Short mmCIF file of C-alpha atoms in Angstrom, two decimals:
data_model
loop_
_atom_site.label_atom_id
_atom_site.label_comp_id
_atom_site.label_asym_id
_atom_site.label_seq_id
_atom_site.Cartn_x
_atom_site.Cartn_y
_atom_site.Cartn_z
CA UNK A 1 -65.71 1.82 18.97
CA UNK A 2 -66.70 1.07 15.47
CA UNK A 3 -70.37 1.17 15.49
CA UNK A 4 -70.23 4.78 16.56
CA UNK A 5 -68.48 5.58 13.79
CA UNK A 6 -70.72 3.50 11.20
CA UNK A 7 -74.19 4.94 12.76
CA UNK A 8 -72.29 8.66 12.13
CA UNK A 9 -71.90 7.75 8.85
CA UNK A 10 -75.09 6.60 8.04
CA UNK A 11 -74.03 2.87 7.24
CA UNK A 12 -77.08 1.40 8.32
CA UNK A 13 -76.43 -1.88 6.92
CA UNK A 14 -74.01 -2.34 8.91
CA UNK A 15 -75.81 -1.37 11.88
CA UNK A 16 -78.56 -3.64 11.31
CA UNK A 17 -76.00 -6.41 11.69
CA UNK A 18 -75.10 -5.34 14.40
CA UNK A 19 -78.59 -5.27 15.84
CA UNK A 20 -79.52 -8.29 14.10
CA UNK A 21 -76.61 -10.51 15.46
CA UNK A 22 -77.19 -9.35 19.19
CA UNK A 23 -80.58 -10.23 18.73
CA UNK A 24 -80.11 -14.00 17.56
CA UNK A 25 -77.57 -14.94 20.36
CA UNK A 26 -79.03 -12.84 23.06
CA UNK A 27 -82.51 -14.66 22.13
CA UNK A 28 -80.71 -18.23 21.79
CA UNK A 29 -78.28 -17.88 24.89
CA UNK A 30 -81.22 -17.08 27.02
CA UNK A 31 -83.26 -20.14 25.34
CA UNK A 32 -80.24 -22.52 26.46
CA UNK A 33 -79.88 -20.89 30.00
CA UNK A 34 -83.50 -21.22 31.14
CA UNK A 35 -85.39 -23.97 28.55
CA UNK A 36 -82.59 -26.63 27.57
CA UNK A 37 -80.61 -26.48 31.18
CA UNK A 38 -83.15 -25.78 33.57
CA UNK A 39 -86.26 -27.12 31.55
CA UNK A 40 -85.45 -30.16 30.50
CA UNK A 41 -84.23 -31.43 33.93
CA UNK A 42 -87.96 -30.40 35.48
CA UNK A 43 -89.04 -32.13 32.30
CA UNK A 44 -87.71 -35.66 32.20
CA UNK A 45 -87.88 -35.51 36.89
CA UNK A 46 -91.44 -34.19 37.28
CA UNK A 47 -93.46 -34.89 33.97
CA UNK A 48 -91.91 -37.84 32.85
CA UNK A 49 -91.01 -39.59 36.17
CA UNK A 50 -87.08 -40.15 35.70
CA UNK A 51 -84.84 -40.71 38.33
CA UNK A 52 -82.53 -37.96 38.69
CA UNK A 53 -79.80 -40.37 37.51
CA UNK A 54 -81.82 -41.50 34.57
CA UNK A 55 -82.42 -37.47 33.14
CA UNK A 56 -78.55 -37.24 33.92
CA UNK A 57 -77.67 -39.87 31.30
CA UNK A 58 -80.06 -38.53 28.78
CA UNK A 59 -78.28 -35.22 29.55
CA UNK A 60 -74.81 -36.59 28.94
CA UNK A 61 -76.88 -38.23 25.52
CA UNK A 62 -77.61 -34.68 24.40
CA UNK A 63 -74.61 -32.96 24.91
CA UNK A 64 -72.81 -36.05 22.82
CA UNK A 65 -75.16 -35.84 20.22
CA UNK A 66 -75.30 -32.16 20.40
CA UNK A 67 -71.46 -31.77 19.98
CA UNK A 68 -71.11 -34.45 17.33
CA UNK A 69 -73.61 -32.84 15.09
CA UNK A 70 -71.90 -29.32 15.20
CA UNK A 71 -68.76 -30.44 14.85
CA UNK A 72 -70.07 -32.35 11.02
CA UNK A 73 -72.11 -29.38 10.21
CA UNK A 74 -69.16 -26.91 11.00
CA UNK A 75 -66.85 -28.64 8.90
CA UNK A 76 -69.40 -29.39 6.22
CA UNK A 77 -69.90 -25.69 6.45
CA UNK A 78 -66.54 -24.89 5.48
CA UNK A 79 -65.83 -27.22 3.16
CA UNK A 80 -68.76 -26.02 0.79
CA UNK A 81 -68.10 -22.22 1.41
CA UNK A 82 -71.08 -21.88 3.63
CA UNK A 83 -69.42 -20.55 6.65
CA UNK A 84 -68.87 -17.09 3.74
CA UNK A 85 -72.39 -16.91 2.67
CA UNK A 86 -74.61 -15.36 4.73
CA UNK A 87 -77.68 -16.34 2.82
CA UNK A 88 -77.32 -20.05 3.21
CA UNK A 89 -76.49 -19.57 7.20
CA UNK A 90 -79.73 -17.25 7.76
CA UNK A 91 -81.79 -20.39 5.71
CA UNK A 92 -80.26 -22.57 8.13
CA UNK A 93 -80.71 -21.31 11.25
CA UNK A 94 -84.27 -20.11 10.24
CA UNK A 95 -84.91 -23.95 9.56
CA UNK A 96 -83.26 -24.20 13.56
CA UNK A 97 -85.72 -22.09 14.77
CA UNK A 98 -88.93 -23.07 13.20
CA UNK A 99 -87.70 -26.83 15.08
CA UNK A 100 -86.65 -25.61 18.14
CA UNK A 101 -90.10 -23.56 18.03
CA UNK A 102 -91.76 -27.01 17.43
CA UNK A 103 -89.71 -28.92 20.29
CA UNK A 104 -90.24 -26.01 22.17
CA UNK A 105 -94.24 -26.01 22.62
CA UNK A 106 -94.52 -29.25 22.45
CA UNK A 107 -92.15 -30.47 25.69
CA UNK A 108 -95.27 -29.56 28.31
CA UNK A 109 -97.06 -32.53 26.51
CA UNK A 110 -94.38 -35.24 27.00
CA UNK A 111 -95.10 -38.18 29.46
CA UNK A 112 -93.32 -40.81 28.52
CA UNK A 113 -89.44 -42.05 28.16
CA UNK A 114 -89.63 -42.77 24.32
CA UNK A 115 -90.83 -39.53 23.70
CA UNK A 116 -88.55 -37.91 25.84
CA UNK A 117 -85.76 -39.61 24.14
CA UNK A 118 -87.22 -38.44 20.52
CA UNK A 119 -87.15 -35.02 21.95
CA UNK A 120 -83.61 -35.29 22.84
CA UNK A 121 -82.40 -37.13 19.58
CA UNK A 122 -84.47 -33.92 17.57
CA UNK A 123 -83.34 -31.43 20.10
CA UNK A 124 -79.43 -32.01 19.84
CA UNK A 125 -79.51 -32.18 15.97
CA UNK A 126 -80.55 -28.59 15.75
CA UNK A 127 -78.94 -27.26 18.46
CA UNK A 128 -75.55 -28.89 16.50
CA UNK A 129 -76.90 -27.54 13.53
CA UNK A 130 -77.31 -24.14 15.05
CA UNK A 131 -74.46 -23.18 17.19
CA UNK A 132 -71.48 -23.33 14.13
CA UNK A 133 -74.25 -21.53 11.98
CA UNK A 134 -75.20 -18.33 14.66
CA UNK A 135 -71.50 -18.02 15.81
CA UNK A 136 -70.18 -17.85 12.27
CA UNK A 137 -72.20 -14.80 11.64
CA UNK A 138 -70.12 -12.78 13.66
CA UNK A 139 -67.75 -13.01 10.49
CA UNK A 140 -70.37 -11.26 8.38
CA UNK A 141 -72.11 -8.78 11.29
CA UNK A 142 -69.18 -7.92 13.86
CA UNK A 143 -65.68 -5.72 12.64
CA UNK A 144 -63.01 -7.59 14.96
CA UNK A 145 -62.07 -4.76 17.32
CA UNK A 146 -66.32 -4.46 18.49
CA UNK A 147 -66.08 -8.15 19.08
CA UNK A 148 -65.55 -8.29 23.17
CA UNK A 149 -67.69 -4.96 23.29
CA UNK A 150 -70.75 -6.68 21.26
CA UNK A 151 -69.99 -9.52 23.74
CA UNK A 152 -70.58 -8.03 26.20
CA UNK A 153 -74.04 -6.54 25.14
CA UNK A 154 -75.21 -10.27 24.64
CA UNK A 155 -74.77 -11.21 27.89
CA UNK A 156 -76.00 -8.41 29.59
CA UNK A 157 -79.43 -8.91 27.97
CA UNK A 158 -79.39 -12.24 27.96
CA UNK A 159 -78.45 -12.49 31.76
CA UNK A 160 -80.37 -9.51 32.74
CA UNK A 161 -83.49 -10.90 31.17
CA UNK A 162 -83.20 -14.62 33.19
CA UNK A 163 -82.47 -12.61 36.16
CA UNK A 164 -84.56 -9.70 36.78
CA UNK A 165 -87.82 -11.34 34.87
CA UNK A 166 -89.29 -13.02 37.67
CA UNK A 167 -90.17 -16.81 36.22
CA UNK A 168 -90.94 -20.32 37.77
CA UNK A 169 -88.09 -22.43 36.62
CA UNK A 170 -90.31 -25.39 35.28
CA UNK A 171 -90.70 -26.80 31.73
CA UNK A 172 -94.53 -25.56 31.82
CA UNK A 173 -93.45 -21.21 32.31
CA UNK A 174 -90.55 -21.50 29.93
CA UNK A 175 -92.66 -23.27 27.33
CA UNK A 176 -95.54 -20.48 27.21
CA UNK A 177 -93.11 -17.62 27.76
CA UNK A 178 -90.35 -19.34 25.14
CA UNK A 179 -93.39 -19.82 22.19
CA UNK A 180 -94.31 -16.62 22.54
CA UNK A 181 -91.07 -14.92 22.23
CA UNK A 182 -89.74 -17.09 19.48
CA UNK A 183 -92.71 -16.02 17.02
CA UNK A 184 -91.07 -12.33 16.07
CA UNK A 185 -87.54 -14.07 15.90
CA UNK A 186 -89.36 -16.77 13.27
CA UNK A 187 -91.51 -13.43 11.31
CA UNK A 188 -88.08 -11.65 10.90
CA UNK A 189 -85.40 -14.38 10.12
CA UNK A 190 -88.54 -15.67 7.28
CA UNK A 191 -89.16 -12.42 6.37
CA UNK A 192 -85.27 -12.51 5.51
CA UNK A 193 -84.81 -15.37 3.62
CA UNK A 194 -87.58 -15.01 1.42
CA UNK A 195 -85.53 -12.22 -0.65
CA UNK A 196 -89.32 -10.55 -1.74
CA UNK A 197 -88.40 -7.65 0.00
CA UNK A 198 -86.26 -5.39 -2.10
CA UNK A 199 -84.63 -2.81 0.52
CA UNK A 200 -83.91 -6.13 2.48
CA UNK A 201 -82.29 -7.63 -0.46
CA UNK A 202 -79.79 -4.57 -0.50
CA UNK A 203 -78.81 -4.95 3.08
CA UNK A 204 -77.95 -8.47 2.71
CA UNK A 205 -76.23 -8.26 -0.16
CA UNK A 206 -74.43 -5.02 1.65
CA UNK A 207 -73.78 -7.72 4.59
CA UNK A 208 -72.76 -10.53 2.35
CA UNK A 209 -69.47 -8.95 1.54
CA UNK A 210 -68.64 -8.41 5.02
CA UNK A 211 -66.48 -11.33 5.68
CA UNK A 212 -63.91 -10.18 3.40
CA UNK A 213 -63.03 -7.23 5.58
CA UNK A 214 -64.36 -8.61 9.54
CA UNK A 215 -63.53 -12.55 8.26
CA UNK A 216 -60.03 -12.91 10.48
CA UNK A 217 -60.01 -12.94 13.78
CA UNK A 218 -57.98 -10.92 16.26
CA UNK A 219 -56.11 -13.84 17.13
CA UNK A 220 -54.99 -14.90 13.24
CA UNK A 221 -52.57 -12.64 12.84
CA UNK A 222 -50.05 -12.65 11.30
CA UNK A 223 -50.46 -16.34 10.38
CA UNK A 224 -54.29 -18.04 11.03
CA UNK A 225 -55.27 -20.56 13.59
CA UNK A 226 -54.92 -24.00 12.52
CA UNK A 227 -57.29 -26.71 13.55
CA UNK A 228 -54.84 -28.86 14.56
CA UNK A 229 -52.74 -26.38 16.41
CA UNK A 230 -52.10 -25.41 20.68
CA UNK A 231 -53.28 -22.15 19.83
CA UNK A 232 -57.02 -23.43 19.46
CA UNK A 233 -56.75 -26.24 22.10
CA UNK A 234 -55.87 -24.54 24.35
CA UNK A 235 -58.70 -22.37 24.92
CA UNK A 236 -60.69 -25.35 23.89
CA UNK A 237 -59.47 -26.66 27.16
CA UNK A 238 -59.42 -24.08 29.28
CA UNK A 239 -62.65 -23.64 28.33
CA UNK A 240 -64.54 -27.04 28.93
CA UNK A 241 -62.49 -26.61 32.72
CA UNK A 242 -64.65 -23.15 33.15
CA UNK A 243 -68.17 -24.56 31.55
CA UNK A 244 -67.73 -27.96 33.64
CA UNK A 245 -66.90 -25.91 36.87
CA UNK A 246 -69.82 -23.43 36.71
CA UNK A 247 -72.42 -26.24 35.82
CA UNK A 248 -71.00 -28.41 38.35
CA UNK A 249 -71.38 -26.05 40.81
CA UNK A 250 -74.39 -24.34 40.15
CA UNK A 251 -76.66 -27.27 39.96
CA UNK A 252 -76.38 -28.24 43.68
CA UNK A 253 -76.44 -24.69 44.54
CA UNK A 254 -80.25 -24.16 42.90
CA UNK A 255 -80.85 -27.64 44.34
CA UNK A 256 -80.31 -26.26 47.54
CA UNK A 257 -83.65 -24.16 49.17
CA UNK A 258 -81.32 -22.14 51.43
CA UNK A 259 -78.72 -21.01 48.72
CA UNK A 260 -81.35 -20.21 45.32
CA UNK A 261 -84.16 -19.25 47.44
CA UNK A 262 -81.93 -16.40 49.55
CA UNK A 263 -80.74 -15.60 45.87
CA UNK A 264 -81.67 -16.35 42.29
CA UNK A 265 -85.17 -17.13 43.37
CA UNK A 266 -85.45 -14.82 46.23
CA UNK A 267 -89.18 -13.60 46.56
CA UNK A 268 -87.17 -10.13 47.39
CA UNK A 269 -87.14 -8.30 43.74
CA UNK A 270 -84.46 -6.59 44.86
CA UNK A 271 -82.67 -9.50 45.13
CA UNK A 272 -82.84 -10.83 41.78
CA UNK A 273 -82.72 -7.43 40.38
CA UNK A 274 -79.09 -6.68 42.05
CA UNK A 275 -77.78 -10.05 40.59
CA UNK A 276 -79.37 -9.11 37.44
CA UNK A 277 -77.35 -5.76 37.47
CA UNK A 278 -73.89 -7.07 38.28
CA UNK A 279 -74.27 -9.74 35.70
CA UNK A 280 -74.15 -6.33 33.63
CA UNK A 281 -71.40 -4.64 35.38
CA UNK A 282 -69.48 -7.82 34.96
CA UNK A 283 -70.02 -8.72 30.88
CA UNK A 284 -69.01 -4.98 30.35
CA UNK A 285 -66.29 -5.44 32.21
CA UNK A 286 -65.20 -8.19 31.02
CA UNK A 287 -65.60 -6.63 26.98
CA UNK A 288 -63.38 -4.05 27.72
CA UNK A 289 -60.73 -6.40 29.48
CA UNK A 290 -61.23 -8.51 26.23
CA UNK A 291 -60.54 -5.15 23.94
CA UNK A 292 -57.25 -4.62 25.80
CA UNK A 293 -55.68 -7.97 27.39
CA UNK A 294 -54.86 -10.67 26.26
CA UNK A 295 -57.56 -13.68 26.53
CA UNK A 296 -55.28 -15.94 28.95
CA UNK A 297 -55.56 -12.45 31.00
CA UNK A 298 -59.50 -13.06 31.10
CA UNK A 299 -59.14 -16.69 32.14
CA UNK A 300 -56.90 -16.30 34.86
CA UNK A 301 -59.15 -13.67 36.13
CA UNK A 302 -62.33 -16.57 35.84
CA UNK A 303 -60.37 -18.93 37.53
CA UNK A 304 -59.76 -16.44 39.89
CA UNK A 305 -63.24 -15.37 40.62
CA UNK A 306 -64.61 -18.81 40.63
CA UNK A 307 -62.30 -20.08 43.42
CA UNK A 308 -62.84 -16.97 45.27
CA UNK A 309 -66.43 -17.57 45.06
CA UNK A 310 -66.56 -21.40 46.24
CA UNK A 311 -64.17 -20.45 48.72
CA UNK A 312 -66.53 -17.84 50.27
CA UNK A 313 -69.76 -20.51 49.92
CA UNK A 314 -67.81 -23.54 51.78
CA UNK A 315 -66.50 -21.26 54.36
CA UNK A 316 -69.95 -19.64 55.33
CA UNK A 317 -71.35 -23.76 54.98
CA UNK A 318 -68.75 -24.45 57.50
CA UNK A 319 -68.87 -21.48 59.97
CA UNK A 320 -72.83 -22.52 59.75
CA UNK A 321 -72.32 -25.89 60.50
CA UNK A 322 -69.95 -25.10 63.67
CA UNK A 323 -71.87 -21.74 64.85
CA UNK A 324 -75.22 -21.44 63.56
CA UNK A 325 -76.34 -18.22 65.39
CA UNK A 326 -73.42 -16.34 63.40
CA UNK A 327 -75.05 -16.72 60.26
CA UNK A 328 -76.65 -14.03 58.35
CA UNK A 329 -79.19 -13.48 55.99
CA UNK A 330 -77.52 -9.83 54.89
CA UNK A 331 -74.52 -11.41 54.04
CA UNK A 332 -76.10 -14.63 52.10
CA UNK A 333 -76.72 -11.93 48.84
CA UNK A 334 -72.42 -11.78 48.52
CA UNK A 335 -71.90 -14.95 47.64
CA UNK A 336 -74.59 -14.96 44.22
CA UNK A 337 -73.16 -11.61 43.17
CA UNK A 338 -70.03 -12.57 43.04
CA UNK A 339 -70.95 -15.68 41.02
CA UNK A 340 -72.73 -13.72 38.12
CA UNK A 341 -69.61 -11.34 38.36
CA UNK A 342 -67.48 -15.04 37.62
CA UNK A 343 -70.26 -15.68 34.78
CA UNK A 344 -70.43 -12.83 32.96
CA UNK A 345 -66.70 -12.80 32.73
CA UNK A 346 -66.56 -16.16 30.91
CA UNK A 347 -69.58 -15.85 29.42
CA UNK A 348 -68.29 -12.70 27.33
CA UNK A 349 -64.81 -14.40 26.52
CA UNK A 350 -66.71 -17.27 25.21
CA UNK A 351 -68.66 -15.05 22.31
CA UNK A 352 -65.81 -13.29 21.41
CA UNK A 353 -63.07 -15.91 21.35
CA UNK A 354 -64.22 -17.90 18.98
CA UNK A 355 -64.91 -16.04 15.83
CA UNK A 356 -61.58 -14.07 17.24
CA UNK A 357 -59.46 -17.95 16.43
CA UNK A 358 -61.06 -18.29 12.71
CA UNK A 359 -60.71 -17.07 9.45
CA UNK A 360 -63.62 -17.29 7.10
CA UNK A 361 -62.35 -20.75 5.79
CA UNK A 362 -62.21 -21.84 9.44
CA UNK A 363 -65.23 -20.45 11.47
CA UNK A 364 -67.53 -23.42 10.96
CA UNK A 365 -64.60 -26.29 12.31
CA UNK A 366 -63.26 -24.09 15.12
CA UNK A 367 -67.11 -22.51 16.21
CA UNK A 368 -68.94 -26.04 16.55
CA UNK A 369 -65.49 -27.16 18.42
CA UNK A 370 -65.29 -24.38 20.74
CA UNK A 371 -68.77 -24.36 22.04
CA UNK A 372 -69.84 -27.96 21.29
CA UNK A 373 -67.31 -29.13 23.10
CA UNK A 374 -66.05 -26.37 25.43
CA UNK A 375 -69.48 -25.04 26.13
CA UNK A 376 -72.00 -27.78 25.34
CA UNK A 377 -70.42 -31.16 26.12
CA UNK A 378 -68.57 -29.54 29.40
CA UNK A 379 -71.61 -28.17 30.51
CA UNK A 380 -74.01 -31.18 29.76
CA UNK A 381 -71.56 -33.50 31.33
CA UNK A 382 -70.83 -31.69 34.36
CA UNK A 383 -75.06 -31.55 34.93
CA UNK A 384 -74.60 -35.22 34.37
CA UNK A 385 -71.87 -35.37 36.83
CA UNK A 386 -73.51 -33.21 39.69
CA UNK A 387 -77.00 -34.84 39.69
CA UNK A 388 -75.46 -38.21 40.35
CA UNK A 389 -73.38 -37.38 43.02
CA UNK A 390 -76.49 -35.59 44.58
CA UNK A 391 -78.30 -38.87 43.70
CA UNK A 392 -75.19 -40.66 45.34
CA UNK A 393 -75.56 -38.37 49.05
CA UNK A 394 -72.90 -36.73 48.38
CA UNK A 395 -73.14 -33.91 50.46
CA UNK A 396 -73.67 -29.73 50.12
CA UNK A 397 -69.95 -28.99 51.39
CA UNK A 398 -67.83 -31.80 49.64
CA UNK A 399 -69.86 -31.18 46.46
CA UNK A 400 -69.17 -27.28 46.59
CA UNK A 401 -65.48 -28.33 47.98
CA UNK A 402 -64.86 -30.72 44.64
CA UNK A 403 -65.65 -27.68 42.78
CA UNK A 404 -63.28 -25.41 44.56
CA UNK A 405 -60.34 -28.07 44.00
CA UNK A 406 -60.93 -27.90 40.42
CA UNK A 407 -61.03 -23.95 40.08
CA UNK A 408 -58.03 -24.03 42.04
CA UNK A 409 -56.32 -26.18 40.21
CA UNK A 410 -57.06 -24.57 36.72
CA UNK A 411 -55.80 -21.08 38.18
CA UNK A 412 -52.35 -22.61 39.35
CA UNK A 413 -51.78 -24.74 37.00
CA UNK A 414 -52.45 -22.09 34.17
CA UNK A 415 -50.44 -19.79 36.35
CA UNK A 416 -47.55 -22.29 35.94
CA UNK A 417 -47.99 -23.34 32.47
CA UNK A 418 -47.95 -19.80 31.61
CA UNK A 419 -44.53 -19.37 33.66
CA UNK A 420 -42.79 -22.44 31.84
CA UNK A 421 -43.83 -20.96 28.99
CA UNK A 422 -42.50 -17.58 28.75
CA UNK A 423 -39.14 -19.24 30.71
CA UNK A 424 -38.68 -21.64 27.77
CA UNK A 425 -38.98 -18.67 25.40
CA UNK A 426 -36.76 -16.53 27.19
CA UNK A 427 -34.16 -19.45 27.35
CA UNK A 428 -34.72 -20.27 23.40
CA UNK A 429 -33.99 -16.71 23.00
CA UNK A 430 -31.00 -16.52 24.85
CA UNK A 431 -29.73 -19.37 22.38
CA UNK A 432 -29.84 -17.98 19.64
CA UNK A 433 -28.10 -15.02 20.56
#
């Protein structure tokens, strides 16, 4: 592991990257996981008196918006050498932060739709403007072979932290606890920019040169990703199928008092601290699998898990259904562990694969793509997707079925693509001799 060797050698520039870089996405994946997907549906139900279909389509609205914006700021990003100057990203996303903060404190005040809808049109802009930005920084921050381990780390404290903490999951909680925590992030990343400190000067500049040695990714060699290529689509699609299945799913699961309250909010600490831990277990996991394997390796095994997972939630639904005096409350814990093992898993892949398909020229285009479409729009639009078909009746089992079908489907069909694949190559070879 690299950052062994660099803190042995005293390269504590480097280290602080390190550090600093955990830091920003731990801080910003937790914001999205709790505040923008959880938050903003209490929000727009409860404070603003929505329908449930209504908040969905203003959902769907920010994840457009959302991905649109990243995907011009990315490749604005690259086209004026931005995505290689660390300066100019640490200016923006200190400008995404001071908004967010804004947005942030002010959502417990919103009554009305207009103003929800401002706070939407605001709120997608900088979270567009702010994924390409803090995902490109792993160019700068993170040598390529410590990408899947520094993962890993991010979503351990991310997921640890929305676990284990115990919080009410309405707009109100996250506001107050969101503020508060977002005012050190703010100090540092202005304290940064400012270049009046002179020992800070020296690590930037000491950081700024980074790219030329961590700037290609594991996966652009020994030619780079092109934009316009399989070899970034196709994780691009793979994906949006593992974002849109876990949001799908996990909606009507927290919907459901039986499921979230035997679970993620169990009044037993335990509870929530044992899903807190194998979220851990998992995302390290999961880095060193990324380290060693190749990625479709790591999505067959999240397809995997995630059928597994909805397989073991509709067959205790059904078993209830036909026998209730067979269920059990010591068994109900299974089911949510092995969903954060599932999460962890992609969530890991998902910070290391994309700064692992880009070169320096690249990381803006092929960051904002990756996760505004296969992470943002995939998840926004599934939320859309399961609160109207709990708006529509749908029921607990069929919902939680639909979502098996689709995990099912990506595993065999990437199974079979993957088969076809190596079978044409074999058969090309064999061609030419």
């Amino acid at each position: 592991m690299r950052f062994v060797r660099y803190v042995r050698q005293g390269q504590w520039a480097t280290v602080f990257g390190y550090l600093l870089f955990i830091a920003l996405m731990a801080a910003g994946y937790y914001y999205n996981v709790t505040f923008v997907q959880l938050g903003l549906i209490d929000l727009g139900v409860r404070l603003v008196g929505m329908t449930r279909v209504q908040v969905s389509m203003w959902m769907a609205a920010l994840a457009l918006l959302t991905f649109v914006t990243a995907v011009v700021v990315g490749i604005a990003m690259d086209r004026r050498g931005w995505s290689s100057d660390l300066r100019t990203k640490l200016r923006l996303l200190f400008g995404v932060v001071v908004v967010q903060f804004v947005l942030t404190a002010v959502a417990p005040s919103i009554h009305s739709v207009p103003a929800f809808g401002a706070w939407i049109i605001v709120g997608s802009i900088s979270l567009g403007v702010g994924f390409p930005v803090s995902f490109s920084l792993a160019i700068d921050l993170i040598p390529v072979p410590d990408r899947g381990y520094v993962a890993a780390v991010i979503t351990s404290v991310a997921y640890f932290a929305a676990n284990a903490y115990p919080l009410e999951w309405s707009v109100d909680v996250f506001s107050r606890l969101l503020t508060i925590a977002m005012i050190p992030g703010i100090v540092v990343l202005a304290v940064l920019v400012s270049e009046r400190i002179g020992v800070l000067d020296g690590v930037l500049d000491s950081l700024s040169e980074q790219h030329e040695q961590f700037g290609r990714g594991r996966f652009c060699h020994p030619t780079p990703v092109r934009t316009r290529s399989l070899a970034l689509w196709s994780p691009v699609v793979l994906m949006f199928g593992v974002f849109f299945i876990d949001s799908l799913g996990f909606l009507r699961i927290i919907e459901t008092p039986s499921l979230v309250l035997s679970s993620w909010q169990s009044p037993v600490y335990s509870t929530r601290l044992a899903i807190a831990l194998v979220h851990v277990v998992g995302a390290l996991m999961a880095g060193v699998l990324y380290v060693n394997f190749d990625r479709n390796a790591l999505f067959l095994w999240v397809f995997a898990l995630f059928s597994l997972t909805y397989v073991l939630y509709t067959t205790d639904l059904r078993v209830a259904s036909l026998f209730p005096g067979l269920v059990s409350n010591d068994t109900a814990i299974l089911n949510p562990l092995l969903y954060a093992l599932t999460v962890s898993f992609y969530t890991t892949l998902n910070f290391a694969l994309w700064p692992d398909l880009s070169t320096a020229e690249t990381v803006g285009t092929h960051s904002a793509i990756g996760i505004g479409m296969a992470g943002w729009l995939a998840t926004f639009l599934s939320t859309a997707v399961s609160l109207f078909l709990e708006d529509a009746n749908v029921g607990l089992l069929s919902h939680l079925n639909l979502v098996n079908a689709l995990a099912l489907l990506l595993f065999v069909g990437l199974i079979v693509t993957l088969y076809g694949t190596r079978l044409v190559r074999y058969a090309r070879e064999a061609e030419s001799g």
